[in-house]
Coordinates of C-alpha atoms in Angstrom, one line a residue:
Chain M
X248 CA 0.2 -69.3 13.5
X249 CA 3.5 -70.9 15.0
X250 CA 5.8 -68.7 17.2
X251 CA 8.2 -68.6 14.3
X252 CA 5.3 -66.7 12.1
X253 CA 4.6 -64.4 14.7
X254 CA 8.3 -63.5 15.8
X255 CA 8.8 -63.4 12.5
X256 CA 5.7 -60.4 11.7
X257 CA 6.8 -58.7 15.0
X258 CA 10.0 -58.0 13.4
X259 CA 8.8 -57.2 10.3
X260 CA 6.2 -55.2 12.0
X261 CA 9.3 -53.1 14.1
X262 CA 10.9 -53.0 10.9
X263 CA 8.3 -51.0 8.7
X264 CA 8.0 -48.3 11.5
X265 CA 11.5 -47.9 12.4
X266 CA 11.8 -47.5 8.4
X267 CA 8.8 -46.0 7.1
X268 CA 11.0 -43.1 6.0
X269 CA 13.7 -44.9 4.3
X270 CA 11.2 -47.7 2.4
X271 CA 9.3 -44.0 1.3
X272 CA 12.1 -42.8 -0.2
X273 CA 12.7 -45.6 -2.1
X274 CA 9.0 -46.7 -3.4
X275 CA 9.0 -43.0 -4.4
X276 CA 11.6 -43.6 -6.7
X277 CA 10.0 -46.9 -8.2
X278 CA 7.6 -47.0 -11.4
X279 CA 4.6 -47.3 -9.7
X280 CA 5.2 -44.4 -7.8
X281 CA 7.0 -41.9 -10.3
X282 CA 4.5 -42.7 -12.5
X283 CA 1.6 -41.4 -11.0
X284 CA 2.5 -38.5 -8.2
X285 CA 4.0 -36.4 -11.4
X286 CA 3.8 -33.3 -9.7
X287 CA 5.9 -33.8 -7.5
X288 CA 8.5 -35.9 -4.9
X289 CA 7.6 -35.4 -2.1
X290 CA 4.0 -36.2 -2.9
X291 CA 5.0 -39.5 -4.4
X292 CA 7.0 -39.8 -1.0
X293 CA 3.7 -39.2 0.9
X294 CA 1.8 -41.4 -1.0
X295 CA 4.7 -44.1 -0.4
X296 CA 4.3 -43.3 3.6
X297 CA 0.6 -44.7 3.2
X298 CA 1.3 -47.6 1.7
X299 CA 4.0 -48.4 4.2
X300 CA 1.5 -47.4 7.3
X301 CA -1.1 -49.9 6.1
X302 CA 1.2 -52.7 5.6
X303 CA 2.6 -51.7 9.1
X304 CA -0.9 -52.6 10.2
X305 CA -1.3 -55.5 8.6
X306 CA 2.0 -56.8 9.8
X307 CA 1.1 -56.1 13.5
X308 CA -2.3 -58.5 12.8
X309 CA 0.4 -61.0 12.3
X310 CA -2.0 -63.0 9.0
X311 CA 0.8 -62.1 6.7
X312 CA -0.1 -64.2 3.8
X313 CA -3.9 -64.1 3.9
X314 CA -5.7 -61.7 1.5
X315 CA -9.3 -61.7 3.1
X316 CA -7.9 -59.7 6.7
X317 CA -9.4 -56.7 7.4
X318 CA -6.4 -55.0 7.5
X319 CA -5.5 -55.5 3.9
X320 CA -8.2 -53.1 3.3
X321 CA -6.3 -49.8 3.8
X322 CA -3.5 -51.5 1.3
X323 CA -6.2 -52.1 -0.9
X324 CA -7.4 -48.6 -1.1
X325 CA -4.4 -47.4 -2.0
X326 CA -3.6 -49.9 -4.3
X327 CA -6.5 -49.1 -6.2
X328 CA -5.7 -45.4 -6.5
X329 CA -2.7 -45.5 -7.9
X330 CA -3.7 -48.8 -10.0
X331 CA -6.3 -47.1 -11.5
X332 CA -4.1 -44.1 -12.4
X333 CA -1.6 -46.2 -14.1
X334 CA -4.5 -48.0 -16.2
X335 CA -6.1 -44.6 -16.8
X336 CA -2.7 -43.5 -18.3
X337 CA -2.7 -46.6 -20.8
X338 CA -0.8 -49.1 -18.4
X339 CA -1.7 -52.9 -19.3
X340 CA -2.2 -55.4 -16.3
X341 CA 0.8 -57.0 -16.9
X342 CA 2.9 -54.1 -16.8
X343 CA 1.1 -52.8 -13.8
X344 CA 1.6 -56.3 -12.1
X345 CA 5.1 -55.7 -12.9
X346 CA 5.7 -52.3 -11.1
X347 CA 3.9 -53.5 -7.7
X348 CA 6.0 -56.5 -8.0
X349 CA 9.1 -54.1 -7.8
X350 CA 8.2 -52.8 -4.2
X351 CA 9.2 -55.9 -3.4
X352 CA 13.2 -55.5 -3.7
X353 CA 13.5 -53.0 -1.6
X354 CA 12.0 -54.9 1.4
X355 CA 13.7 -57.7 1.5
X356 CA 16.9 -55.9 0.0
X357 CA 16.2 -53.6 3.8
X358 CA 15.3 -57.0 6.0
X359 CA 18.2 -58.9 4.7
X360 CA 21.2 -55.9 5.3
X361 CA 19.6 -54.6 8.6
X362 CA 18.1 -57.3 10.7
X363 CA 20.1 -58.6 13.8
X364 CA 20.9 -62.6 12.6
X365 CA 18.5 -64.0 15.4
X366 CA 15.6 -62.1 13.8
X367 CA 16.4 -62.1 10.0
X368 CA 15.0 -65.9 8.6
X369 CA 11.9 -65.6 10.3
X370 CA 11.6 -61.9 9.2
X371 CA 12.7 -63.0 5.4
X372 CA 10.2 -65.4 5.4
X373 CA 7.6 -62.6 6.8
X374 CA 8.3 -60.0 4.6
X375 CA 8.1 -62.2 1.5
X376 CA 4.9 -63.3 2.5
X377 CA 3.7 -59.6 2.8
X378 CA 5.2 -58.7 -0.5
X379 CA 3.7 -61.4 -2.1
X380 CA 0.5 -60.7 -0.6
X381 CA 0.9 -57.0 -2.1
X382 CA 1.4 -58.2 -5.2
X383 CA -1.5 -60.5 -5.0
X384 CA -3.9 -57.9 -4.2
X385 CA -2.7 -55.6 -6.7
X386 CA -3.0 -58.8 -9.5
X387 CA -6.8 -58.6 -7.9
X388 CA -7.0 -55.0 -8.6
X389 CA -5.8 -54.7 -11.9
X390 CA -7.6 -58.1 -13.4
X391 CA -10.8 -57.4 -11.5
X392 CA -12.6 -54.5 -13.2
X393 CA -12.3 -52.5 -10.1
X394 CA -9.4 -50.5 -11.6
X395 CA -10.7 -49.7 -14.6
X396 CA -14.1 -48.7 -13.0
X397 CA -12.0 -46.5 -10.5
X398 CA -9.8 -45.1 -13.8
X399 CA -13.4 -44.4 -15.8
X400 CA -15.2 -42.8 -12.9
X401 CA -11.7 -40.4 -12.1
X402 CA -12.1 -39.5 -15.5
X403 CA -15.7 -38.9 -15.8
X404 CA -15.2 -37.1 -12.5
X405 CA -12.5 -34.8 -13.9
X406 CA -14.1 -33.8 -17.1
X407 CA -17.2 -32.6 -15.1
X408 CA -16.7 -29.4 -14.3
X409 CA -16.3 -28.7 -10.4
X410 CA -19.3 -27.2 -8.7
X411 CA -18.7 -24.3 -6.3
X412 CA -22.3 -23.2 -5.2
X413 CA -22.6 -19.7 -3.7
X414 CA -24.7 -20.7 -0.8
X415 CA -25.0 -17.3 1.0
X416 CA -23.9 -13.6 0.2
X417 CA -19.8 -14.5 0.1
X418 CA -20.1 -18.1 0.8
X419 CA -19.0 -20.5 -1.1
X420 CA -19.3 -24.5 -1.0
X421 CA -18.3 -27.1 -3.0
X422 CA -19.1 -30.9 -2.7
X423 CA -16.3 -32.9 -3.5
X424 CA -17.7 -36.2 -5.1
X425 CA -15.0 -39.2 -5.7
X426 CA -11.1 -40.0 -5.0
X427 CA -9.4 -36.4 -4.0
X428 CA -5.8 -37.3 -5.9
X429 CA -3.7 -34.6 -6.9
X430 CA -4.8 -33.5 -10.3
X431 CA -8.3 -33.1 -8.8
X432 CA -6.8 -31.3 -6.2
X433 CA -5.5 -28.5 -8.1
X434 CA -8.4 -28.7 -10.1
X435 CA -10.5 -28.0 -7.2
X436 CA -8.3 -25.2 -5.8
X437 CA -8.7 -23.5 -9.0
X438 CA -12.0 -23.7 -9.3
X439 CA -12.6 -22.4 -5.7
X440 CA -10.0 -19.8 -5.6
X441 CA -11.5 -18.1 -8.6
X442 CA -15.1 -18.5 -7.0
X443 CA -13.6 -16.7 -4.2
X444 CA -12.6 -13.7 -6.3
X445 CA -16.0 -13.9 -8.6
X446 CA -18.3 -14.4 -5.9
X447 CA -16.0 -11.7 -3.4
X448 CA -16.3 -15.1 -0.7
X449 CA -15.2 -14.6 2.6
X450 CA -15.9 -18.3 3.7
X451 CA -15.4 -21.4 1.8
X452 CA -16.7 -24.5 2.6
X453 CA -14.9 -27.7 1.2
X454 CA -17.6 -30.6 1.9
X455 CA -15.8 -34.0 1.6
X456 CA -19.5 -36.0 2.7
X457 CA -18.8 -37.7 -0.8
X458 CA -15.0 -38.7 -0.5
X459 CA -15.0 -42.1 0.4
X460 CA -11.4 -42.4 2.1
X461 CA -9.5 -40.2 4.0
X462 CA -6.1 -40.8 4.1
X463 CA -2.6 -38.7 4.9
X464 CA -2.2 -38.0 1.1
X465 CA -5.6 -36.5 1.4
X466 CA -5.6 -34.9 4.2
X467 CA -2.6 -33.2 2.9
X468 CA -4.4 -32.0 -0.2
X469 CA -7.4 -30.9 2.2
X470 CA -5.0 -28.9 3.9
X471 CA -3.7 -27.3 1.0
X472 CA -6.9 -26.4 -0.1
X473 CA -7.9 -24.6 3.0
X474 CA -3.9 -22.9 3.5
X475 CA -4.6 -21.0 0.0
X476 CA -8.2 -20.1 1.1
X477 CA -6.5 -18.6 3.8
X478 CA -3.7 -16.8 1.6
X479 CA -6.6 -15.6 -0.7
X480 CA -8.5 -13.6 2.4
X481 CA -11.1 -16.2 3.1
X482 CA -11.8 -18.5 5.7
X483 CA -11.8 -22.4 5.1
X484 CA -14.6 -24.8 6.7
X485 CA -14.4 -28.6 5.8
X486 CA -17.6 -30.3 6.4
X487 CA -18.9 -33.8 6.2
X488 CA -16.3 -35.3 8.3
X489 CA -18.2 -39.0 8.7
X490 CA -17.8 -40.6 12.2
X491 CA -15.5 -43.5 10.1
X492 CA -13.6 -40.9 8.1
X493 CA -13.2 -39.0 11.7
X494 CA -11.8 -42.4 13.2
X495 CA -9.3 -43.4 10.1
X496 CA -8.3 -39.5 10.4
X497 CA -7.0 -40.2 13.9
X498 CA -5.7 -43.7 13.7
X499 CA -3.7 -42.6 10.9
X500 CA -2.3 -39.8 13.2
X501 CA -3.4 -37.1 10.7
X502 CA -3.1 -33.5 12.2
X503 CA -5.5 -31.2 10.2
X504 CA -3.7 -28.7 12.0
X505 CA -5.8 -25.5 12.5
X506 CA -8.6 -26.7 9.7
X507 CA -12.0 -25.4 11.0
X508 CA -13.7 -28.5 10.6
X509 CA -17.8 -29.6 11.4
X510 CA -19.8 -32.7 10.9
X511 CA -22.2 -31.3 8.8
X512 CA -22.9 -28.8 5.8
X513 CA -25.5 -27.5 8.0
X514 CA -23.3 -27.0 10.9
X515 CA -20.6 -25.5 8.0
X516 CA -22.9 -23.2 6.9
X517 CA -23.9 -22.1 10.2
X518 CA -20.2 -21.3 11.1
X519 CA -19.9 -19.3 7.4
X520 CA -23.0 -17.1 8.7
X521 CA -21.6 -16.1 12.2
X522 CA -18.2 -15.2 10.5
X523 CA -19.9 -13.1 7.8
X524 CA -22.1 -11.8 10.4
X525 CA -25.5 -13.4 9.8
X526 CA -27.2 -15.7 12.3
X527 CA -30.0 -17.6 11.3
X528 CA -31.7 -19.4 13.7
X529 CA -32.3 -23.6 13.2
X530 CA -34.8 -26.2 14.2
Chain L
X1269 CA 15.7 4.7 -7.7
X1270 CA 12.0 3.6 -8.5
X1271 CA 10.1 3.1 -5.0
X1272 CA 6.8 2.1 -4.2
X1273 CA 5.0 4.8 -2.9
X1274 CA 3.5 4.5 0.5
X1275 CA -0.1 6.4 1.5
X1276 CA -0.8 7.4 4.8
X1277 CA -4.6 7.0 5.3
X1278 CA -5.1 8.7 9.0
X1279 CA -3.6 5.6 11.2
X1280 CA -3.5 3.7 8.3
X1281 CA -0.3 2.9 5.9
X1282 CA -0.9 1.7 2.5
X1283 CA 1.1 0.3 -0.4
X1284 CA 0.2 -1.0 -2.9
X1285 CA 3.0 -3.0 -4.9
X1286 CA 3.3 -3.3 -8.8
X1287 CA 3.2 -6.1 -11.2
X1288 CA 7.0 -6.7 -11.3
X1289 CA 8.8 -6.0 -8.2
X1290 CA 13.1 -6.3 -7.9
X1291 CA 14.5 -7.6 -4.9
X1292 CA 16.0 -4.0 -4.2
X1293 CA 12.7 -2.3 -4.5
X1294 CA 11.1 -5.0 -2.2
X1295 CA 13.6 -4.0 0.3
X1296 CA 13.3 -0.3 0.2
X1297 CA 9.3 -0.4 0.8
X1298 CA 10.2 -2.6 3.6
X1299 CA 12.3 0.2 5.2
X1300 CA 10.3 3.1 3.9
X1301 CA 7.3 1.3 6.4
X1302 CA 9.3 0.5 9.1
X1303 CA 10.7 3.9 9.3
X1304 CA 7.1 5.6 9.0
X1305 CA 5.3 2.9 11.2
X1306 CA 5.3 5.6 14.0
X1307 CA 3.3 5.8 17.0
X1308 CA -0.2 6.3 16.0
X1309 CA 0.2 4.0 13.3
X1310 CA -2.5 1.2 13.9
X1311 CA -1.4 -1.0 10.7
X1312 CA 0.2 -1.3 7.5
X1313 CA -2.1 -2.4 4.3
X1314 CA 0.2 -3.8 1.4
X1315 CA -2.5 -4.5 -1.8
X1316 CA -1.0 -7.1 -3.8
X1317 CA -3.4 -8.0 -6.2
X1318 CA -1.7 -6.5 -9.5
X1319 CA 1.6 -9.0 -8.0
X1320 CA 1.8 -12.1 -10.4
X1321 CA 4.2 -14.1 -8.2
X1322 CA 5.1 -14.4 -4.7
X1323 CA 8.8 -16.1 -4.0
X1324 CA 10.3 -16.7 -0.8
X1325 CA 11.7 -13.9 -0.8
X1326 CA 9.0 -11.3 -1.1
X1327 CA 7.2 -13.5 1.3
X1328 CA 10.2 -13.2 4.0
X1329 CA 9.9 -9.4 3.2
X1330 CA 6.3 -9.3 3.9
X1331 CA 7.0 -11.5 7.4
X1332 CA 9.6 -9.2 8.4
X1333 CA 7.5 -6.3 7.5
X1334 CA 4.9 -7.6 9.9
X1335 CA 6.9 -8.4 12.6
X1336 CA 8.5 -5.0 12.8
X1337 CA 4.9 -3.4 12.5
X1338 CA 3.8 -5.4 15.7
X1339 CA 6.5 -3.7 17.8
X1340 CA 5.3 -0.7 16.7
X1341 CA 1.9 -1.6 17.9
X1342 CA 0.3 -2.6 14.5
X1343 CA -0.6 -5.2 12.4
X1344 CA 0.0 -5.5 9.1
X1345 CA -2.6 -7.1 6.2
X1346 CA -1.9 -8.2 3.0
X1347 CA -4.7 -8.3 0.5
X1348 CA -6.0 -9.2 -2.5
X1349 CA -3.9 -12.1 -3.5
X1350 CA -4.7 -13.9 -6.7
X1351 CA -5.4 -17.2 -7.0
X1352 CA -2.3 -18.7 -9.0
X1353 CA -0.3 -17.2 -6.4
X1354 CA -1.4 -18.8 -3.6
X1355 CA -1.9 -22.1 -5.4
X1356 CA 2.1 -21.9 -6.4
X1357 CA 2.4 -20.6 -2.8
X1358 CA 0.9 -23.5 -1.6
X1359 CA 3.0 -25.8 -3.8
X1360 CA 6.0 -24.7 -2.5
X1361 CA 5.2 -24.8 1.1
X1362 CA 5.4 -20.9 1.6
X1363 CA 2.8 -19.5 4.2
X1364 CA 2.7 -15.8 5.7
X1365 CA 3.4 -16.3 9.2
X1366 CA 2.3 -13.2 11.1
X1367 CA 0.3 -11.8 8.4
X1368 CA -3.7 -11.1 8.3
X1369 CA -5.3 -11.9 4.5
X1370 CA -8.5 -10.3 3.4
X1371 CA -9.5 -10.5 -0.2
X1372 CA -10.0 -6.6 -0.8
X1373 CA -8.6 -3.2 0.6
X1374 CA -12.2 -2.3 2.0
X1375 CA -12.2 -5.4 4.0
X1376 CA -8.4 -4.9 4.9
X1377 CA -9.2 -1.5 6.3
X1378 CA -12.5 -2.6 8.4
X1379 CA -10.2 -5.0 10.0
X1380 CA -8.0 -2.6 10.9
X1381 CA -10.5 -0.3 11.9
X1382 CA -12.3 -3.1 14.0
X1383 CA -9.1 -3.9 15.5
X1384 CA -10.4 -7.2 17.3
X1385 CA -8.6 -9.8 15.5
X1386 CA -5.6 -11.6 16.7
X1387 CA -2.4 -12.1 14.7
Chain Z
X501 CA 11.0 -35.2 -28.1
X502 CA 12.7 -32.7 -30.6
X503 CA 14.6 -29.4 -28.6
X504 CA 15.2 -26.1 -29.9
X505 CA 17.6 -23.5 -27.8
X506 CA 15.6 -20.2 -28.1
X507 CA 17.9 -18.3 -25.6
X508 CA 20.6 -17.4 -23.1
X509 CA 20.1 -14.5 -20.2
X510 CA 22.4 -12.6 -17.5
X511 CA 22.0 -13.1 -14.2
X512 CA 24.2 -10.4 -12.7
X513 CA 21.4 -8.3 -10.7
X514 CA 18.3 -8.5 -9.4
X515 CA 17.3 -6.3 -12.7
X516 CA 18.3 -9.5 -14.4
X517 CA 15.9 -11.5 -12.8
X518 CA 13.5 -9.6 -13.0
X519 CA 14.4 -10.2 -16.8
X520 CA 14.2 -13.9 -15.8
X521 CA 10.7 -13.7 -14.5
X522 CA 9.5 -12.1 -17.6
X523 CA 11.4 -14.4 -20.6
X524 CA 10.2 -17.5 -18.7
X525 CA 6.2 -16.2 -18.3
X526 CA 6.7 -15.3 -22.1
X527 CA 8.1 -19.0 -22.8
X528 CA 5.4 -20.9 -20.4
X529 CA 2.5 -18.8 -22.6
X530 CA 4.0 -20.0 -25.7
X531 CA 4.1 -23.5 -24.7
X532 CA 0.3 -23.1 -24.0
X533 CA 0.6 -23.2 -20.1
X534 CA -2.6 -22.4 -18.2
X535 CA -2.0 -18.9 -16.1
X536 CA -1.6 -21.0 -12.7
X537 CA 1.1 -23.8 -14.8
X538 CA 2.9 -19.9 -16.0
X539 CA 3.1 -18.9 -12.0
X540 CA 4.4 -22.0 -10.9
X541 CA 7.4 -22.2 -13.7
X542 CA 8.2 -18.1 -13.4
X543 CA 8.5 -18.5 -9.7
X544 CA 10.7 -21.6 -9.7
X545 CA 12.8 -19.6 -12.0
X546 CA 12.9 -16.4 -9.6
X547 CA 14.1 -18.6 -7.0
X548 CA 16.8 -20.4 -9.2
X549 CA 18.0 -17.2 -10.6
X550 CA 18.6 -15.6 -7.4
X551 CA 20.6 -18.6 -5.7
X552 CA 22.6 -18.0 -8.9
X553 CA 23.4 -14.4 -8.6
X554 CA 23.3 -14.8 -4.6
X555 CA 25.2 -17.7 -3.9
X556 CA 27.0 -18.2 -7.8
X557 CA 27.8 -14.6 -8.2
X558 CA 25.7 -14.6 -11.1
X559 CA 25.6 -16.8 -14.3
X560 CA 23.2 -17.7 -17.1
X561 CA 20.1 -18.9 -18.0
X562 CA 19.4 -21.1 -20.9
X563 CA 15.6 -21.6 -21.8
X564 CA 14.9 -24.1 -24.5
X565 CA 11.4 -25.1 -25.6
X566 CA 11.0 -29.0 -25.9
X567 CA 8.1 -30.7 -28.2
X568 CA 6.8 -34.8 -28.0
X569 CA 3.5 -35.7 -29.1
X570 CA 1.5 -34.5 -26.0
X571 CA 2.8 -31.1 -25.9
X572 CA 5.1 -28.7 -25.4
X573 CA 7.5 -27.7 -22.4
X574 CA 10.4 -25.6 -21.4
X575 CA 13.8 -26.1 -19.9
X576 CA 15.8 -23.9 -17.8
X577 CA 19.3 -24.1 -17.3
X578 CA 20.8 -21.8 -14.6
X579 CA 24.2 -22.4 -14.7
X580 CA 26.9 -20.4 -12.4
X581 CA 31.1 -20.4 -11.8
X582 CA 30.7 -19.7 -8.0
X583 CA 31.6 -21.8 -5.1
X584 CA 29.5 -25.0 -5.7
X585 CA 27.4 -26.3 -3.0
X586 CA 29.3 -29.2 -0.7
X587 CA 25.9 -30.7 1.0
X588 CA 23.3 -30.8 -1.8
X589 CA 20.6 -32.9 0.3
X590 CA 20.8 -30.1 3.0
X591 CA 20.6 -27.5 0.4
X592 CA 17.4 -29.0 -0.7
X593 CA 16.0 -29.8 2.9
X594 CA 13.2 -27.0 3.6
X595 CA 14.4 -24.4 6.1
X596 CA 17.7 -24.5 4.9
X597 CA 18.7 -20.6 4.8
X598 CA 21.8 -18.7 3.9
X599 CA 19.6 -16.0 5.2
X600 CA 18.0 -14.7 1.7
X601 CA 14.7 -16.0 2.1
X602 CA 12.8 -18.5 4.2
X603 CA 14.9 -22.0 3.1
X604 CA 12.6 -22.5 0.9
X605 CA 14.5 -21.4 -2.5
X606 CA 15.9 -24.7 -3.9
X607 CA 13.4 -27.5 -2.3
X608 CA 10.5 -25.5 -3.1
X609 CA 11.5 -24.6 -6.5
X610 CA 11.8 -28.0 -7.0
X611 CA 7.5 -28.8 -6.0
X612 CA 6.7 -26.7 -9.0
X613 CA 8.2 -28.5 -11.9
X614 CA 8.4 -31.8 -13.2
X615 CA 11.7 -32.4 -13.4
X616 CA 14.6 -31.5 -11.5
X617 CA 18.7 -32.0 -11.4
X618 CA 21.2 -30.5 -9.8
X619 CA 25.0 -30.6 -10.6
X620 CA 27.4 -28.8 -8.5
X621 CA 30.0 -29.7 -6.4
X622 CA 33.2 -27.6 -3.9
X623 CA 34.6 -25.7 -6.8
X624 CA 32.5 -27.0 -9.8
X625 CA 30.2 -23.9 -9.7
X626 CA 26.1 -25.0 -10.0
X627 CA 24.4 -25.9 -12.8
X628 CA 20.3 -26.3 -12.2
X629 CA 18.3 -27.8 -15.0
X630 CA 14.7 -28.1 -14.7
X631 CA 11.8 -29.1 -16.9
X632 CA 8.5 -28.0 -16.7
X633 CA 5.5 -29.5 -18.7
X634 CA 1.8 -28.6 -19.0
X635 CA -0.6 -30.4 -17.4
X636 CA -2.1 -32.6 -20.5
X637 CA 1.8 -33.2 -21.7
X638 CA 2.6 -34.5 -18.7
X639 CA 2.5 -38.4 -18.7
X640 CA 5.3 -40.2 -20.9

């Protein structure tokens, strides 16, 4: 890497944080996004917020135009997610190319108006490379069959019904299985919020051991989740937190705020039984 | 005017609010319970489990209900919310600061009775 | 998408919106929303309705039921002749409070539908349209 290259992703780097909030708001408006978060702004916003963070990252390892870094694997995540819910809703791979290639504009559009002249070529050059980078792995995502596995499994995973298993005299649990996006969300929330009322629950305990990434957009639905436990009466325990899922959760900067959380169902379960007044004792 | 009535069970208060409730009415009941949160009274019980929706305005009722039963010494719990309100609750980013949830009016008035919980 | 207007309301009390509430439950069950899709819509609409009696002084609703191939929806138009709103970002900003409810009113409203625009401006008065779809009619 020459000292122009690295100047050049320092600044882009600087850039994305001192930004994040303005690049949201304008991915949020963009195909890609719109598209996808329908029930909401703010959620697209949030899901724009990740994408920025990870590129963030990716900028401060300075490889901006190599796809096999490490740190492209956060982008990648994300990429897939909402990939796969454009293909699930009927987008081609061209036109899905097409709408990551559009996060592009706003970028450069950002580097070009607002970086100080002694910073700007370098960071130009930079940002393109990023960009294209983006759009690269996104090409990857949509031709590879990863996407359309994702978009299969999503649906498979939202036309089985939602287990909530009554684990205890009112305790609930479910295991959530798969990508937590929003539809599932409310799907989930439903399904447990009625348990609640059927079952007369007093604890609920949302087991994420089968969610394979964490991010702020999920952690936001999580906490969701567990605020209208809370509304309904009933107390919220999220279980399964993995020791990776625990680090990304705090690089990220996620505050679960006042989510009772444990490692394990077991430990979940144990919790549920001292709030409902049970104790049972364990190996 | 229609009100919604208000029950005295020995330290206890209790209303239970109808399917449809005005603005106006919301803010009657919220001065009929302030006015008879006495001494003695050691909470206020509001059942809202025949409500269908919640706004921001009948939550801020229900906040300001409970903050003017603390000074009076008690605590107020709402109960029995259904689940498509607090999903659109949720949604919206309301929250009931101040308030204690239990899912049904027994449980409501074993808190009360318990009395160990903190707001 | 093919429209149809199917009616106009008051909004000069808080009777009226209570009127609100129920013709926009009653329109969200015809269009085949599930109960929690209903709750959302009718308390979107309680919340519009009242900035337009509280801070219009009072105006209409217009609800029209909307068709395309995945499904139906409904539209609300609350439309008012009262001051307008100069700062329409800060109006929408959460915690924003004339000091009828907890700032939530128009930015939440907004989380539980699909679609939302606002007009208004120092003098204009306030017109709110929103669109609300069921969950399968959702994606265009």
């Amino acid at each position: 890497m020459t000292v122009a290259e690295s100047s050049g992703a320092a600044a882009v780097a600087e850039f994305l944080r001192a930004r994040r909030e303005q690049l949201a708001q304008q991915w949020a408006d963009l195909a890609l996004f719109r598209a996808v978060y329908t029930s909401g702004r703010d959620i697209a916003v949030n899901a724009a917020h990740g994408l920025v963070d990870a590129l963030t990252e990716v900028a401060r390892d300075g490889r901006m135009d190599d796809v096999t870094v490490p740190a492209l694997d956060q982008v990648r995540a994300l990429l897939a997610q909402v990939i796969a819910a454009r293909s699930q809703a009927g987008a081609g791979p061209l036109q899905v190319a097409g709408e990551v290639a559009e996060l592009k504009r706003p970028v450069i559009a950002m580097v070009g108006r607002e970086l100080a002249d002694v910073n700007r070529g370098a960071a130009l050059i930079a940002a393109t490379d990023l960009m294209g980078t983006v759009r690269l792995v996104g090409m990857e995502i949509s031709l590879s069959d990863e996407g359309a596995i994702v978009a299969r499994q999503r649906q498979q995973l939202s036309e089985i019904a939602t287990p909530v298993l009554k684990l205890w005299d009112r305790v609930v649990a479910v295991p959530l299985i798969g990508t937590l996006d929003s539809a599932r969300t409310q799907v989930v929330m439903e399904t447990l919020l009625e348990a609640i009322v059927d079952e007369r629950a007093t604890v609920a305990i949302l087991d994420i051991t089968g969610v394979p990434l964490v991010d702020t957009v999920v952690a936001q639905h999580l906490m969701k989740t567990a605020l209208a436990v809370r509304l309904m009466g009933a107390r919220c325990v999220v279980s399964g937190i993995r020791p990776q899922i625990a680090q990304t959760i705090v690089q990220l900067g996620i505050d679960l705020g006042d989510i009772t959380t444990r490692a394990t169902l077991a430990d979940a379960l144990e919790w549920a039984l001292a709030q409902v007044g049970t104790s049972v004792g364990r190996a | 005017m229609q009100r919604v009535s208000v029950h005295r069970l020995g330290e206890v208060l209790l209303a239970s609010l109808q399917q449809e409730l005005t603005d106006s009415l919301a803010v009657a009941l919220q001065q009929d319970l302030t006015g008879m949160a006495a001494a003695g009274t050691r909470g206020v019980i509001i059942d809202i489990s025949q409500v269908e929706i919640v706004d921001s305005f009948l939550a801020r009722v229900l906040a300001e209900i409970a903050a003017a039963t603390r000074i009076l010494a008690g605590r107020t719990v709402v109960c029995g919310m259904r689940p498509s309100v607090a999903i659109t609750m949720v949604e919206m980013g309301l929250g009931l600061p101040g308030l204690h949830t239990t899912r049904s009016l027994e449980d409501a008035l074993t808190l009360l009775e318990a009395g160990e919980v903190s707001p | 998408m093919t429209t149809a207007a199917v009616m106009s309301l008051p909004i000069t009390s808080d009777l009226e919106i209570a009127g609100v509430r129920q013709a926009v439950r009653e329109a969200a069950v015809a269009a085949g929303f599930s109960l929690v899709e209903q709750t959302k819509v009718v308390t979107a609409a309680s919340e519009l309705a009242r900035n337009t009696l509280v801070h219009g002084g009072g105006g209409r609703l217009e609800i029209t039921m909307l068709e395309r191939p995945q499904g139906k929806g409904i539209r609300l138009r609350f439309r008012d002749e009262g001051p307008g709103i100069a700062d329409v970002e800060t109006a929408l900003s959460d915690g924003y409070t004339t000091g009828h409810g907890l700032g939530l009113g128009l930015g939440g409203a907004r989380r539980l539908v699909q679609e939302f625009a606002i007009d208004t401006g120092p003098g204009r008065g306030t017109t709110v349209t929103v669109t609300a779809w069921p969950r399968g009619a959702r994606r265009v």
